[in-house]
XYZ file of C-alpha atoms in Angstrom:
180
model
C -6.551 -10.102 11.992
C -5.919 -12.762 9.364
C -8.754 -15.308 9.325
C -6.166 -18.035 8.698
C -4.050 -17.203 11.756
C -4.770 -20.498 13.539
C -3.747 -22.469 10.451
C -0.598 -20.362 10.036
C 0.323 -20.944 13.679
C -0.147 -24.703 13.263
C 2.311 -24.930 10.362
C 4.724 -22.404 11.865
C 4.896 -24.596 14.984
C 6.172 -27.373 12.697
C 8.846 -25.049 11.316
C 9.782 -24.011 14.878
C 10.252 -27.680 15.844
C 12.741 -28.025 12.969
C 14.501 -24.826 14.053
C 14.790 -26.165 17.588
C 16.406 -29.351 16.271
C 18.823 -27.244 14.233
C 19.680 -25.206 17.341
C 20.362 -28.386 19.349
C 22.688 -29.513 16.556
C 24.603 -26.211 16.786
C 23.095 -24.771 13.623
C 21.448 -21.411 12.998
C 17.850 -21.994 14.211
C 15.866 -21.718 11.011
C 13.210 -24.255 10.099
C 10.974 -24.333 7.062
C 7.988 -26.355 5.938
C 6.291 -26.249 2.563
C 2.573 -26.880 2.825
C 0.235 -27.873 0.028
C -2.780 -30.077 -0.486
C -3.658 -29.831 3.224
C -0.356 -31.032 4.635
C 3.410 -30.738 4.733
C 4.987 -31.669 1.407
C 8.603 -30.850 2.360
C 10.734 -29.871 5.352
C 14.104 -28.251 5.789
C 16.298 -26.738 8.442
C 19.462 -24.670 8.237
C 22.510 -26.784 7.599
C 26.231 -26.032 7.517
C 26.158 -22.696 9.315
C 29.325 -23.914 11.049
C 31.958 -26.609 10.657
C 34.022 -27.736 7.680
C 31.160 -27.478 5.211
C 30.057 -23.986 6.296
C 28.309 -22.201 3.445
C 25.525 -19.779 2.623
C 23.598 -22.112 0.318
C 22.077 -24.600 2.766
C 19.358 -22.290 4.061
C 16.249 -23.984 5.445
C 14.105 -22.822 2.531
C 16.600 -24.146 -0.038
C 16.801 -27.493 1.785
C 12.990 -27.719 1.850
C 12.768 -26.871 -1.858
C 15.403 -29.504 -2.664
C 13.493 -32.101 -0.617
C 10.280 -31.172 -2.433
C 11.919 -31.436 -5.862
C 13.719 -34.689 -5.011
C 10.451 -36.297 -3.909
C 8.814 -35.178 -7.182
C 5.824 -33.932 -5.259
C 2.977 -32.316 -7.190
C 2.563 -28.571 -7.455
C -0.592 -26.686 -6.632
C -0.917 -23.833 -4.171
C 2.160 -24.040 -1.956
C 2.785 -21.991 1.199
C 6.224 -21.635 2.764
C 6.483 -21.326 6.555
C 9.892 -20.176 7.805
C 11.033 -19.170 11.279
C 13.112 -16.328 9.822
C 12.222 -13.984 6.980
C 13.746 -15.505 3.838
C 16.765 -13.826 2.275
C 16.917 -12.661 -1.341
C 18.227 -16.031 -2.582
C 15.486 -17.989 -0.823
C 12.694 -15.542 -1.650
C 13.614 -15.639 -5.328
C 13.869 -19.445 -5.363
C 10.510 -19.797 -3.606
C 8.735 -17.453 -6.011
C 10.317 -18.966 -9.118
C 9.319 -22.419 -7.818
C 5.683 -21.331 -7.706
C 5.191 -20.749 -3.983
C 2.139 -18.501 -3.627
C 2.448 -17.485 0.035
C 5.447 -16.867 2.292
C 4.752 -16.825 6.031
C 7.587 -16.057 8.421
C 7.938 -15.693 12.172
C 10.805 -13.279 12.735
C 11.927 -10.439 10.515
C 15.556 -10.583 9.361
C 16.650 -6.964 9.729
C 19.976 -7.742 8.115
C 19.189 -9.989 5.159
C 15.429 -10.441 4.838
C 14.018 -9.854 1.385
C 10.253 -10.119 1.853
C 9.852 -6.397 2.420
C 12.163 -5.319 -0.386
C 10.880 -3.323 -3.315
C 11.572 -5.406 -6.416
C 10.624 -2.834 -8.965
C 12.328 -0.168 -10.883
C 13.480 0.685 -14.375
C 16.711 -0.842 -15.560
C 18.543 -1.118 -18.835
C 20.193 -3.919 -20.755
C 22.800 -2.979 -23.348
C 21.513 0.586 -23.351
C 17.902 -0.487 -23.938
C 15.535 0.822 -21.257
C 13.450 -2.060 -19.864
C 9.900 -1.751 -18.557
C 9.368 -1.367 -14.837
C 9.058 -4.793 -13.223
C 7.952 -6.077 -9.860
C 8.739 -9.669 -8.885
C 5.947 -9.961 -6.315
C 3.176 -8.389 -8.389
C 3.871 -10.541 -11.423
C 3.937 -13.691 -9.290
C 1.049 -12.661 -7.013
C 2.786 -13.786 -3.831
C 1.243 -13.079 -0.443
C 3.687 -12.217 2.355
C 2.703 -12.618 6.020
C 5.143 -11.855 8.829
C 5.142 -12.141 12.601
C 3.433 -15.530 13.018
C 4.729 -17.011 16.331
C 7.383 -14.287 16.328
C 8.134 -14.475 20.086
C 8.711 -18.224 19.917
C 11.168 -17.742 17.068
C 12.979 -14.894 18.815
C 13.488 -17.171 21.830
C 15.454 -19.620 19.647
C 17.574 -16.880 18.081
C 18.332 -15.354 21.484
C 19.467 -18.756 22.680
C 21.653 -19.145 19.601
C 23.293 -15.723 19.877
C 23.725 -16.026 23.672
C 25.760 -19.224 23.381
C 29.528 -18.804 23.775
C 29.931 -21.582 21.169
C 28.208 -19.497 18.489
C 30.398 -17.755 15.935
C 28.005 -17.560 13.003
C 26.709 -14.007 12.459
C 28.382 -12.778 15.662
C 28.669 -9.000 15.965
C 26.117 -8.356 13.240
C 23.029 -6.192 13.085
C 20.850 -9.306 13.378
C 22.577 -10.403 16.587
C 22.317 -6.920 18.172
C 18.673 -6.537 17.120
C 17.770 -10.007 18.410
C 19.469 -9.665 21.783
C 17.692 -6.358 22.488
C 14.237 -7.782 21.654
C 11.925 -8.190 24.642
C-alpha cells in the first residue's frame, strides 16, 4: 500500500468536489487539482461537454493547467489529481508542463493514456530514430484507483441521466454502468 495514500485521498476529495459541481452543471464529471508546495496551486473541471460551445479541449486537466499558467504560479514538484484517467492530450500536456506525478480515481477504458506504452522505434524522413519512452524520460509516477468508487458514483449518475448525450453508447458508458 502506498505510504502516501491518506494524502492522495485528501487531494482527490478536492478533485471529486469539483467533479460534483461539474455534474450539477450538466457537465461530464471530471475534476482536477494541481498540488505543489503543500497545497492546491490550480483547479479545473470539465467544461463544454455539451451546449453551443461543446468541444474536446476543455478537459479538467487542461483547464487546471491554464489556471496555473495564468496565475504565473511557481514550478517545483507538481502532482495532478484527476477523477478520471487523463487522455493522451492531457497526459502529454501534464508531462510537458513538468508534472511529476499523476494520480487518478477512475480508469478511462476508452480514452485513458496513463497505461499506454509510449515507446517504440519510429522514423523521420527515412532516418530510424532511437527508441523513446515519454514516461521514462520525464520520470513521471502514475497512481490509479484513489477514491475510485466515489468517482464511479458520479459517472454512473452522469450516464444514468436521460439528459446526458455526451459519450452515450460508448465503451466508457457501458463499462461504467456495469461497475459495482
